[in-house]
mmCIF file of C-alpha atoms in Angstrom:
data_model
loop_
_atom_site.group_PDB
_atom_site.id
_atom_site.type_symbol
_atom_site.label_atom_id
_atom_site.label_comp_id
_atom_site.label_asym_id
_atom_site.label_seq_id
_atom_site.Cartn_x
_atom_site.Cartn_y
_atom_site.Cartn_z
ATOM 1 C CA MET A 1 -44.138 -15.621 -47.231
ATOM 2 C CA ALA A 2 -43.497 -14.014 -43.810
ATOM 3 C CA SER A 3 -39.826 -15.033 -43.900
ATOM 4 C CA GLN A 4 -39.429 -13.379 -47.310
ATOM 5 C CA GLN A 5 -40.912 -10.085 -45.986
ATOM 6 C CA ALA A 6 -38.584 -10.155 -42.945
ATOM 7 C CA SER A 7 -35.537 -10.685 -45.136
ATOM 8 C CA ALA A 8 -36.610 -7.783 -47.328
ATOM 9 C CA THR A 9 -36.806 -5.325 -44.401
ATOM 10 C CA VAL A 10 -33.272 -6.107 -43.040
ATOM 11 C CA PRO A 11 -30.382 -5.283 -45.456
ATOM 12 C CA ALA A 12 -28.000 -8.159 -45.913
ATOM 13 C CA ASP A 13 -24.851 -5.961 -45.734
ATOM 14 C CA GLU A 14 -25.679 -4.102 -42.486
ATOM 15 C CA PRO A 15 -22.845 -4.669 -39.958
ATOM 16 C CA PRO A 16 -23.838 -6.268 -36.672
ATOM 17 C CA LYS A 17 -24.235 -3.923 -33.746
ATOM 18 C CA VAL A 18 -21.339 -4.016 -31.283
ATOM 19 C CA ALA A 19 -21.689 -3.161 -27.633
ATOM 20 C CA PHE A 20 -19.983 0.057 -26.453
ATOM 21 C CA TRP A 21 -17.357 -1.682 -24.296
ATOM 22 C CA ASN A 22 -16.536 -4.124 -27.097
ATOM 23 C CA ASP A 23 -15.799 -1.348 -29.626
ATOM 24 C CA PRO A 24 -12.046 -0.507 -29.377
ATOM 25 C CA ALA A 25 -12.442 2.959 -30.940
ATOM 26 C CA LYS A 26 -15.298 4.078 -28.663
ATOM 27 C CA ARG A 27 -13.623 2.526 -25.623
ATOM 28 C CA GLY A 28 -10.410 4.387 -26.439
ATOM 29 C CA TYR A 29 -12.216 7.740 -26.656
ATOM 30 C CA ALA A 30 -13.908 7.043 -23.348
ATOM 31 C CA PHE A 31 -10.622 6.223 -21.596
ATOM 32 C CA GLN A 32 -8.972 9.370 -23.020
ATOM 33 C CA PHE A 33 -11.877 11.510 -21.817
ATOM 34 C CA VAL A 34 -11.660 10.028 -18.323
ATOM 35 C CA LEU A 35 -7.884 10.538 -18.266
ATOM 36 C CA PHE A 36 -8.353 14.156 -19.355
ATOM 37 C CA LEU A 37 -10.780 14.748 -16.488
ATOM 38 C CA ILE A 38 -8.355 13.211 -13.993
ATOM 39 C CA VAL A 39 -5.432 15.344 -15.215
ATOM 40 C CA ALA A 40 -7.571 18.494 -15.224
ATOM 41 C CA PHE A 41 -8.693 17.738 -11.672
ATOM 42 C CA LEU A 42 -5.100 17.211 -10.489
ATOM 43 C CA VAL A 43 -3.966 20.474 -12.117
ATOM 44 C CA TYR A 44 -6.879 22.331 -10.546
ATOM 45 C CA GLU A 45 -6.154 20.899 -7.096
ATOM 46 C CA ALA A 46 -2.435 21.654 -7.359
ATOM 47 C CA THR A 47 -3.126 25.221 -8.490
ATOM 48 C CA SER A 48 -5.701 25.808 -5.763
ATOM 49 C CA ASN A 49 -3.352 24.372 -3.144
ATOM 50 C CA ALA A 50 -0.489 26.605 -4.317
ATOM 51 C CA ILE A 51 -2.709 29.698 -4.275
ATOM 52 C CA ASP A 52 -3.966 28.897 -0.766
ATOM 53 C CA ASN A 53 -0.437 28.373 0.557
ATOM 54 C CA LEU A 54 0.792 31.612 -1.004
ATOM 55 C CA THR A 55 -2.163 33.464 0.512
ATOM 56 C CA LYS A 56 -1.538 32.025 3.975
ATOM 57 C CA GLN A 57 2.150 33.010 3.796
ATOM 58 C CA LYS A 58 1.196 36.454 2.458
ATOM 59 C CA ILE A 59 3.252 35.979 -0.710
ATOM 60 C CA ALA A 60 1.923 37.789 -3.750
ATOM 61 C CA SER A 61 1.875 35.705 -6.908
ATOM 62 C CA GLY A 62 3.031 37.048 -10.244
ATOM 63 C CA PHE A 63 6.293 38.210 -11.791
ATOM 64 C CA GLY A 64 6.481 41.654 -10.248
ATOM 65 C CA PHE A 65 9.349 40.511 -8.007
ATOM 66 C CA LEU A 66 11.671 40.629 -11.033
ATOM 67 C CA ASN A 67 11.693 44.428 -10.738
ATOM 68 C CA VAL A 68 12.592 44.422 -7.032
ATOM 69 C CA THR A 69 16.140 45.230 -5.887
ATOM 70 C CA ALA A 70 18.100 42.023 -5.354
ATOM 71 C CA GLY A 71 20.439 43.189 -2.585
ATOM 72 C CA PHE A 72 23.186 40.594 -3.164
ATOM 73 C CA ASP A 73 26.363 40.444 -5.237
ATOM 74 C CA ILE A 74 27.382 37.897 -7.866
ATOM 75 C CA GLY A 75 31.070 37.090 -8.259
ATOM 76 C CA GLN A 76 31.280 36.182 -11.942
ATOM 77 C CA ARG A 77 29.191 38.218 -14.361
ATOM 78 C CA LEU A 78 29.327 38.979 -18.057
ATOM 79 C CA ILE A 79 27.236 42.146 -17.803
ATOM 80 C CA GLU A 80 27.120 45.032 -15.355
ATOM 81 C CA TYR A 81 25.575 44.010 -12.036
ATOM 82 C CA SER A 82 25.642 45.220 -8.422
ATOM 83 C CA ASN A 83 23.676 44.620 -5.240
ATOM 84 C CA THR A 84 21.335 47.445 -6.266
ATOM 85 C CA SER A 85 20.306 45.620 -9.458
ATOM 86 C CA THR A 86 16.969 43.851 -9.758
ATOM 87 C CA TYR A 87 16.121 40.182 -9.509
ATOM 88 C CA GLY A 88 15.492 40.245 -13.249
ATOM 89 C CA ARG A 89 19.052 41.411 -13.801
ATOM 90 C CA ALA A 90 20.302 38.622 -11.543
ATOM 91 C CA PHE A 91 18.341 36.147 -13.653
ATOM 92 C CA VAL A 92 20.083 37.390 -16.803
ATOM 93 C CA VAL A 93 23.504 37.126 -15.131
ATOM 94 C CA GLY A 94 22.851 33.523 -14.088
ATOM 95 C CA LEU A 95 21.507 32.639 -17.524
ATOM 96 C CA LEU A 96 24.563 34.072 -19.280
ATOM 97 C CA ASN A 97 26.882 32.173 -16.931
ATOM 98 C CA THR A 98 25.036 28.954 -17.749
ATOM 99 C CA LEU A 99 25.211 29.599 -21.496
ATOM 100 C CA LEU A 100 28.929 30.415 -21.200
ATOM 101 C CA VAL A 101 29.706 27.107 -19.494
ATOM 102 C CA ALA A 102 27.493 25.138 -21.883
ATOM 103 C CA SER A 103 28.950 26.670 -25.058
ATOM 104 C CA ILE A 104 32.587 26.304 -23.982
ATOM 105 C CA GLY A 105 31.933 22.811 -22.646
ATOM 106 C CA ILE A 106 30.280 21.601 -25.851
ATOM 107 C CA VAL A 107 33.172 22.786 -28.023
ATOM 108 C CA LEU A 108 35.923 21.358 -25.814
ATOM 109 C CA ALA A 109 34.070 18.103 -25.072
ATOM 110 C CA THR A 110 33.513 17.523 -28.795
ATOM 111 C CA PHE A 111 37.192 18.103 -29.576
ATOM 112 C CA LEU A 112 38.430 15.878 -26.741
ATOM 113 C CA GLY A 113 35.794 13.217 -27.383
ATOM 114 C CA PHE A 114 36.771 12.847 -31.044
ATOM 115 C CA ILE A 115 40.445 12.522 -30.109
ATOM 116 C CA VAL A 116 39.782 9.876 -27.457
ATOM 117 C CA GLY A 117 37.296 8.032 -29.675
ATOM 118 C CA ILE A 118 39.833 7.773 -32.485
ATOM 119 C CA ALA A 119 42.541 6.802 -29.975
ATOM 120 C CA ARG A 120 40.319 3.923 -28.823
ATOM 121 C CA LEU A 121 40.757 2.402 -32.290
ATOM 122 C CA SER A 122 44.483 3.125 -32.539
ATOM 123 C CA ARG A 123 46.869 0.347 -33.528
ATOM 124 C CA ASN A 124 49.290 1.638 -30.899
ATOM 125 C CA TRP A 125 48.778 -0.580 -27.849
ATOM 126 C CA LEU A 126 49.706 2.082 -25.286
ATOM 127 C CA VAL A 127 47.506 4.812 -26.825
ATOM 128 C CA GLN A 128 44.568 2.440 -27.125
ATOM 129 C CA LYS A 129 44.863 1.277 -23.492
ATOM 130 C CA ILE A 130 45.209 4.807 -22.119
ATOM 131 C CA ALA A 131 42.070 5.868 -24.000
ATOM 132 C CA THR A 132 40.210 2.785 -22.745
ATOM 133 C CA VAL A 133 41.175 3.384 -19.125
ATOM 134 C CA TYR A 134 40.127 7.040 -19.411
ATOM 135 C CA VAL A 135 36.712 6.164 -20.847
ATOM 136 C CA GLU A 136 35.955 3.386 -18.392
ATOM 137 C CA LEU A 137 37.148 5.351 -15.360
ATOM 138 C CA ILE A 138 35.306 8.585 -16.141
ATOM 139 C CA ARG A 139 32.045 6.997 -17.335
ATOM 140 C CA ASN A 140 31.733 4.897 -14.186
ATOM 141 C CA THR A 141 32.376 7.719 -11.714
ATOM 142 C CA PRO A 142 29.619 10.140 -10.623
ATOM 143 C CA LEU A 143 29.909 13.592 -12.179
ATOM 144 C CA LEU A 144 29.288 15.318 -8.858
ATOM 145 C CA LEU A 145 32.228 13.476 -7.320
ATOM 146 C CA GLN A 146 34.451 14.563 -10.222
ATOM 147 C CA LEU A 147 33.414 18.211 -9.824
ATOM 148 C CA LEU A 148 34.232 18.100 -6.122
ATOM 149 C CA PHE A 149 37.590 16.503 -6.946
ATOM 150 C CA TRP A 150 38.590 19.213 -9.407
ATOM 151 C CA TYR A 151 37.411 21.997 -7.113
ATOM 152 C CA ASN A 152 38.585 20.819 -3.688
ATOM 153 C CA ALA A 153 41.498 18.505 -4.444
ATOM 154 C CA VAL A 154 43.065 20.314 -7.404
ATOM 155 C CA LEU A 155 42.177 24.011 -7.515
ATOM 156 C CA LYS A 156 41.834 24.662 -3.784
ATOM 157 C CA ALA A 157 45.270 23.077 -3.297
ATOM 158 C CA LEU A 158 46.905 25.929 -5.241
ATOM 159 C CA PRO A 159 49.020 28.422 -3.260
ATOM 160 C CA GLU A 160 47.497 31.353 -1.409
ATOM 161 C CA VAL A 161 47.547 34.900 -2.746
ATOM 162 C CA ARG A 162 50.814 35.875 -1.069
ATOM 163 C CA ASN A 163 52.497 32.849 -2.653
ATOM 164 C CA SER A 164 50.893 33.242 -6.084
ATOM 165 C CA ALA A 165 52.665 31.547 -8.968
ATOM 166 C CA ALA A 166 53.849 34.096 -11.538
ATOM 167 C CA LEU A 167 53.106 33.031 -15.106
ATOM 168 C CA PRO A 168 54.490 34.400 -18.366
ATOM 169 C CA GLY A 169 52.700 37.471 -19.680
ATOM 170 C CA GLY A 170 52.079 39.067 -16.291
ATOM 171 C CA ALA A 171 49.533 36.516 -15.015
ATOM 172 C CA PHE A 172 49.235 35.059 -11.516
ATOM 173 C CA LEU A 173 47.783 31.745 -10.366
ATOM 174 C CA ASN A 174 46.525 31.015 -6.855
ATOM 175 C CA ASN A 175 43.607 29.397 -5.043
ATOM 176 C CA ARG A 176 41.394 32.369 -5.902
ATOM 177 C CA GLY A 177 41.775 31.758 -9.614
ATOM 178 C CA LEU A 178 43.827 32.890 -12.584
ATOM 179 C CA PHE A 179 44.523 36.610 -12.848
ATOM 180 C CA MET A 180 45.313 37.695 -16.392
ATOM 181 C CA PRO A 181 45.847 41.049 -18.145
ATOM 182 C CA ASP A 182 42.486 42.697 -18.737
ATOM 183 C CA PRO A 183 42.071 43.919 -22.333
ATOM 184 C CA SER A 184 40.581 47.353 -22.962
ATOM 185 C CA PHE A 185 39.373 48.017 -26.506
ATOM 186 C CA GLY A 186 39.549 51.429 -28.123
ATOM 187 C CA SER A 187 36.853 52.952 -30.309
ATOM 188 C CA SER A 188 38.666 52.066 -33.539
ATOM 189 C CA PHE A 189 38.892 48.387 -32.574
ATOM 190 C CA GLN A 190 35.453 47.950 -34.098
ATOM 191 C CA TYR A 191 37.036 48.091 -37.551
ATOM 192 C CA VAL A 192 39.226 45.132 -36.644
ATOM 193 C CA THR A 193 36.108 43.241 -35.567
ATOM 194 C CA TYR A 194 34.295 44.078 -38.801
ATOM 195 C CA VAL A 195 37.241 42.939 -40.921
ATOM 196 C CA PHE A 196 37.510 39.718 -38.912
ATOM 197 C CA LEU A 197 33.813 38.945 -39.428
ATOM 198 C CA LEU A 198 34.050 39.750 -43.126
ATOM 199 C CA GLY A 199 37.074 37.462 -43.368
ATOM 200 C CA CYS A 200 35.142 34.611 -41.758
ATOM 201 C CA ILE A 201 32.235 35.133 -44.157
ATOM 202 C CA ALA A 202 34.571 35.303 -47.162
ATOM 203 C CA PHE A 203 36.319 32.094 -46.100
ATOM 204 C CA PHE A 204 32.945 30.386 -45.678
ATOM 205 C CA PHE A 205 31.986 31.141 -49.286
ATOM 206 C CA TYR A 206 35.478 30.212 -50.463
ATOM 207 C CA SER A 207 35.155 26.825 -48.737
ATOM 208 C CA ARG A 208 31.816 26.192 -50.435
ATOM 209 C CA TRP A 209 33.307 27.118 -53.813
ATOM 210 C CA ALA A 210 36.308 24.846 -53.192
ATOM 211 C CA LYS A 211 34.030 21.944 -52.292
ATOM 212 C CA ARG A 212 31.893 22.377 -55.416
ATOM 213 C CA ARG A 213 35.036 22.556 -57.521
ATOM 214 C CA GLN A 214 36.422 19.397 -55.958
ATOM 215 C CA ASP A 215 33.133 17.556 -56.503
ATOM 216 C CA ALA A 216 33.042 18.639 -60.150
ATOM 217 C CA THR A 217 36.710 18.292 -61.178
ATOM 218 C CA GLY A 218 38.431 16.404 -58.376
ATOM 219 C CA GLN A 219 40.922 19.254 -57.887
ATOM 220 C CA GLN A 220 41.530 20.362 -54.314
ATOM 221 C CA ALA A 221 41.954 24.031 -53.426
ATOM 222 C CA ARG A 222 44.376 25.126 -50.706
ATOM 223 C CA SER A 223 42.227 26.302 -47.815
ATOM 224 C CA LEU A 224 44.785 26.858 -45.047
ATOM 225 C CA PRO A 225 46.694 29.774 -46.662
ATOM 226 C CA VAL A 226 43.399 31.448 -47.576
ATOM 227 C CA ALA A 227 42.092 31.027 -44.029
ATOM 228 C CA ILE A 228 45.271 32.494 -42.535
ATOM 229 C CA GLY A 229 45.148 35.443 -44.913
ATOM 230 C CA LEU A 230 41.465 36.292 -44.455
ATOM 231 C CA ILE A 231 40.993 35.516 -40.755
ATOM 232 C CA LEU A 232 44.419 36.343 -39.295
ATOM 233 C CA VAL A 233 46.633 38.481 -41.532
ATOM 234 C CA LEU A 234 43.981 40.914 -42.780
ATOM 235 C CA PRO A 235 42.580 41.768 -39.292
ATOM 236 C CA LEU A 236 46.142 42.169 -37.977
ATOM 237 C CA ALA A 237 46.934 44.593 -40.778
ATOM 238 C CA VAL A 238 43.842 46.656 -39.937
ATOM 239 C CA TYR A 239 44.791 46.494 -36.243
ATOM 240 C CA PHE A 240 48.186 48.089 -36.867
ATOM 241 C CA LEU A 241 46.788 50.598 -39.340
ATOM 242 C CA ALA A 242 44.211 51.674 -36.713
ATOM 243 C CA GLY A 243 47.005 52.448 -34.241
ATOM 244 C CA GLN A 244 46.804 49.278 -32.137
ATOM 245 C CA PRO A 245 43.551 50.167 -30.329
ATOM 246 C CA LEU A 246 44.074 47.635 -27.546
ATOM 247 C CA THR A 247 45.545 48.215 -24.096
ATOM 248 C CA LEU A 248 46.163 45.691 -21.333
ATOM 249 C CA THR A 249 45.696 46.306 -17.608
ATOM 250 C CA TYR A 250 48.054 43.989 -15.743
ATOM 251 C CA PRO A 251 47.213 42.590 -12.293
ATOM 252 C CA ASN A 252 49.258 43.888 -9.360
ATOM 253 C CA LEU A 253 50.205 41.381 -6.689
ATOM 254 C CA GLY A 254 49.765 42.675 -3.143
ATOM 255 C CA ARG A 255 50.297 41.019 0.194
ATOM 256 C CA PHE A 256 46.741 39.841 0.724
ATOM 257 C CA ASN A 257 45.033 40.552 -2.592
ATOM 258 C CA ILE A 258 45.545 41.163 -6.295
ATOM 259 C CA GLN A 259 44.376 44.442 -7.789
ATOM 260 C CA GLY A 260 43.317 44.849 -11.412
ATOM 261 C CA GLY A 261 43.439 42.338 -14.205
ATOM 262 C CA LEU A 262 40.901 39.797 -15.378
ATOM 263 C CA GLN A 263 40.008 37.088 -12.881
ATOM 264 C CA ILE A 264 39.013 33.589 -13.960
ATOM 265 C CA PHE A 265 37.341 32.015 -10.939
ATOM 266 C CA PRO A 266 38.259 28.473 -9.795
ATOM 267 C CA GLU A 267 34.561 27.520 -9.656
ATOM 268 C CA PHE A 268 34.247 28.253 -13.363
ATOM 269 C CA VAL A 269 37.387 26.275 -14.220
ATOM 270 C CA ALA A 270 36.365 23.305 -12.083
ATOM 271 C CA LEU A 271 32.902 23.193 -13.642
ATOM 272 C CA VAL A 272 34.147 23.449 -17.227
ATOM 273 C CA VAL A 273 36.938 20.909 -16.728
ATOM 274 C CA GLY A 274 34.646 18.449 -14.963
ATOM 275 C CA LEU A 275 31.886 18.704 -17.564
ATOM 276 C CA VAL A 276 34.317 18.474 -20.487
ATOM 277 C CA ILE A 277 36.187 15.441 -19.189
ATOM 278 C CA TYR A 278 32.980 13.653 -18.174
ATOM 279 C CA THR A 279 31.030 14.328 -21.380
ATOM 280 C CA ALA A 280 34.049 13.647 -23.615
ATOM 281 C CA ALA A 281 34.177 10.070 -22.315
ATOM 282 C CA PHE A 282 30.640 9.446 -23.600
ATOM 283 C CA ILE A 283 31.295 11.283 -26.869
ATOM 284 C CA ALA A 284 34.370 9.081 -27.369
ATOM 285 C CA GLU A 285 32.202 5.973 -27.316
ATOM 286 C CA VAL A 286 29.776 7.585 -29.746
ATOM 287 C CA VAL A 287 32.651 8.398 -32.120
ATOM 288 C CA ARG A 288 34.123 4.907 -31.801
ATOM 289 C CA ALA A 289 30.763 3.303 -32.600
ATOM 290 C CA GLY A 290 30.268 5.620 -35.575
ATOM 291 C CA ILE A 291 33.679 4.798 -37.052
ATOM 292 C CA GLN A 292 33.153 1.069 -36.578
ATOM 293 C CA ALA A 293 29.785 1.365 -38.339
ATOM 294 C CA VAL A 294 31.586 2.296 -41.568
ATOM 295 C CA SER A 295 32.376 -0.732 -43.692
ATOM 296 C CA LYS A 296 36.025 -1.788 -43.729
ATOM 297 C CA GLY A 297 35.762 -1.995 -47.470
ATOM 298 C CA GLN A 298 35.698 1.805 -47.574
ATOM 299 C CA THR A 299 39.074 1.980 -45.845
ATOM 300 C CA GLU A 300 40.545 -0.759 -48.035
ATOM 301 C CA ALA A 301 39.307 1.007 -51.162
ATOM 302 C CA ALA A 302 40.919 4.258 -50.006
ATOM 303 C CA TYR A 303 44.212 2.469 -49.373
ATOM 304 C CA ALA A 304 43.973 0.903 -52.829
ATOM 305 C CA LEU A 305 43.695 4.403 -54.324
ATOM 306 C CA GLY A 306 46.900 5.413 -52.554
ATOM 307 C CA LEU A 307 45.469 7.410 -49.654
ATOM 308 C CA ARG A 308 47.376 7.365 -46.370
ATOM 309 C CA PRO A 309 45.648 6.531 -43.058
ATOM 310 C CA GLY A 310 45.254 10.207 -42.076
ATOM 311 C CA PRO A 311 43.490 11.407 -45.253
ATOM 312 C CA THR A 312 41.484 8.177 -45.316
ATOM 313 C CA LEU A 313 40.097 8.888 -41.862
ATOM 314 C CA ASP A 314 39.480 12.550 -42.655
ATOM 315 C CA LEU A 315 38.018 12.240 -46.165
ATOM 316 C CA VAL A 316 36.406 8.793 -46.220
ATOM 317 C CA VAL A 317 35.629 7.381 -42.779
ATOM 318 C CA ILE A 318 34.620 10.407 -40.680
ATOM 319 C CA PRO A 319 32.172 11.906 -43.237
ATOM 320 C CA GLN A 320 30.290 8.596 -43.377
ATOM 321 C CA ALA A 321 30.527 8.032 -39.629
ATOM 322 C CA MET A 322 28.952 11.439 -38.915
ATOM 323 C CA ARG A 323 25.575 10.089 -40.046
ATOM 324 C CA VAL A 324 25.738 7.670 -37.130
ATOM 325 C CA ILE A 325 27.477 10.005 -34.680
ATOM 326 C CA ILE A 326 25.244 13.089 -34.842
ATOM 327 C CA PRO A 327 21.990 11.727 -33.288
ATOM 328 C CA PRO A 328 23.568 10.395 -30.051
ATOM 329 C CA LEU A 329 25.941 13.374 -30.028
ATOM 330 C CA THR A 330 22.896 15.620 -29.673
ATOM 331 C CA SER A 331 21.909 13.797 -26.497
ATOM 332 C CA GLN A 332 25.361 14.372 -25.032
ATOM 333 C CA TYR A 333 25.111 18.098 -25.757
ATOM 334 C CA LEU A 334 21.776 18.218 -23.960
ATOM 335 C CA ASN A 335 23.195 16.251 -21.023
ATOM 336 C CA LEU A 336 26.135 18.637 -20.700
ATOM 337 C CA THR A 337 23.844 21.669 -20.608
ATOM 338 C CA LYS A 338 21.576 20.136 -17.993
ATOM 339 C CA ASN A 339 24.483 18.760 -15.951
ATOM 340 C CA SER A 340 25.818 22.303 -15.633
ATOM 341 C CA SER A 341 23.117 22.807 -12.973
ATOM 342 C CA LEU A 342 25.428 20.848 -10.620
ATOM 343 C CA ALA A 343 27.409 24.089 -10.398
ATOM 344 C CA VAL A 344 25.525 24.814 -7.190
ATOM 345 C CA ALA A 345 27.640 22.129 -5.478
ATOM 346 C CA ILE A 346 30.872 24.108 -5.990
ATOM 347 C CA GLY A 347 29.427 27.613 -5.754
ATOM 348 C CA TYR A 348 29.506 28.665 -9.399
ATOM 349 C CA PRO A 349 26.807 31.336 -9.987
ATOM 350 C CA ASP A 350 24.834 29.680 -12.761
ATOM 351 C CA LEU A 351 21.079 29.983 -13.329
ATOM 352 C CA VAL A 352 20.175 27.367 -10.717
ATOM 353 C CA GLN A 353 22.477 28.739 -8.039
ATOM 354 C CA VAL A 354 21.520 32.395 -8.554
ATOM 355 C CA PHE A 355 17.874 32.223 -9.533
ATOM 356 C CA THR A 356 16.539 28.948 -8.157
ATOM 357 C CA GLY A 357 18.716 29.311 -5.066
ATOM 358 C CA THR A 358 19.279 32.845 -3.834
ATOM 359 C CA VAL A 359 16.366 34.584 -5.566
ATOM 360 C CA LEU A 360 13.870 31.901 -4.567
ATOM 361 C CA ASN A 361 15.008 31.958 -0.936
ATOM 362 C CA GLN A 362 14.748 35.739 -0.698
ATOM 363 C CA THR A 363 11.432 36.199 -2.519
ATOM 364 C CA GLY A 364 9.591 32.963 -1.760
ATOM 365 C CA GLN A 365 8.177 32.979 -5.328
ATOM 366 C CA ALA A 366 8.742 29.248 -5.709
ATOM 367 C CA VAL A 367 6.152 28.625 -8.419
ATOM 368 C CA GLU A 368 7.269 31.483 -10.646
ATOM 369 C CA VAL A 369 11.009 30.863 -10.175
ATOM 370 C CA ILE A 370 10.778 27.120 -10.844
ATOM 371 C CA ALA A 371 8.504 27.691 -13.842
ATOM 372 C CA ILE A 372 10.911 30.218 -15.394
ATOM 373 C CA THR A 373 13.911 27.956 -14.777
ATOM 374 C CA MET A 374 12.175 24.956 -16.333
ATOM 375 C CA LEU A 375 11.128 27.047 -19.331
ATOM 376 C CA VAL A 376 14.714 28.262 -19.830
ATOM 377 C CA TYR A 377 16.192 24.754 -19.830
ATOM 378 C CA LEU A 378 13.376 23.554 -22.087
ATOM 379 C CA THR A 379 14.072 26.367 -24.557
ATOM 380 C CA ILE A 380 17.822 25.658 -24.565
ATOM 381 C CA SER A 381 17.255 21.932 -25.111
ATOM 382 C CA LEU A 382 14.740 22.439 -27.906
ATOM 383 C CA SER A 383 16.980 24.999 -29.626
ATOM 384 C CA THR A 384 19.959 22.639 -29.448
ATOM 385 C CA SER A 385 17.878 19.748 -30.788
ATOM 386 C CA LEU A 386 16.501 21.900 -33.604
ATOM 387 C CA PHE A 387 19.978 22.966 -34.714
ATOM 388 C CA MET A 388 21.412 19.435 -34.492
ATOM 389 C CA ASN A 389 18.439 17.993 -36.414
ATOM 390 C CA TRP A 390 19.057 20.556 -39.146
ATOM 391 C CA TYR A 391 22.743 19.653 -39.214
ATOM 392 C CA ASN A 392 21.892 15.956 -39.271
ATOM 393 C CA SER A 393 19.625 16.496 -42.281
ATOM 394 C CA ARG A 394 22.520 18.203 -44.079
ATOM 395 C CA LYS A 395 24.768 15.221 -43.419
ATOM 396 C CA ALA A 396 22.177 12.549 -44.179
ATOM 397 C CA LEU A 397 22.668 10.283 -47.159
ATOM 398 C CA VAL A 398 20.738 11.624 -50.158
ATOM 399 C CA GLU A 399 19.172 8.797 -52.134
ATOM 400 C CA ARG A 400 19.089 9.004 -55.910
#
């Protein structure tokens, strides 16, 4: 009778009680809470230590230093800048120099990497071996060493100013860089720019229409003559109708210096060349792997339809290989942008050299300068990844 009453008071389906340390969910919450306290403590201690050190050195924290006069010059700049400009202006100059190198480097490295990657699979023995030697040599050599080679061994070995090499078109080449005619645009040149942009937009929509037509009917539209007409011929016609609103200021060679003209600094050339050649070697391997990922049956089917090797690669193999190429290609773009910070080794005024170097040394605002620099590189990397992820989604295989 007593056993029956005991069984009636305890439900049969009640789960057994588990100790706190034996419950994985509760134990996980406890460990995360402890880890949060540790991280918060470390952040607090680091912040307090930084504030104490800044106070002892009589350095005011904050971003007010960006409005203080910089007092130093920057050789290469895309916007107006002088030694009376502010540290904030110097930051913008360094940022633009970094973006210039990164954008040019990404375009050229992609072009060269695709060529070398395709050459790695060439049936020509000599072409294939040259591409292999290039890839293996460049990939296994430190980038910093390559930058120093291009700057010190190649560009610094050029003749001095008095012995400058005269190039066609009124340009001069020496160890201070390449001096080219400096273009000056008139007020009516804006119409040429507008027509050029409209031509690019019109060709973009024409290309989309041609692709839809080819998908629907199989008929190909001639894109090259349309591109030449919209992007080249039409702006040239407007240029001559506007009275040729473009004048060139040629450099004048003196005994010890060159006056006038547009100067392309050797530091810029060495950095771009080094980054392009180094990154292109990795992109070549990405392209080679992407092409080899496409089934050989696709190539054989294209040959059976009468396509030649060139159109087969362009219309059949590469479009399918891009689905494999794009994800690792994004990583190479990010690496190129971040590797541009090695410009400080050859004196190119990028963001790190100008802002994290000169500005930090003059102001002592280490926390603010490093934080801004890290935020800039983070923003550039995330923006690049966002764009490449969007492009990858456009190229992804759509399942039916």
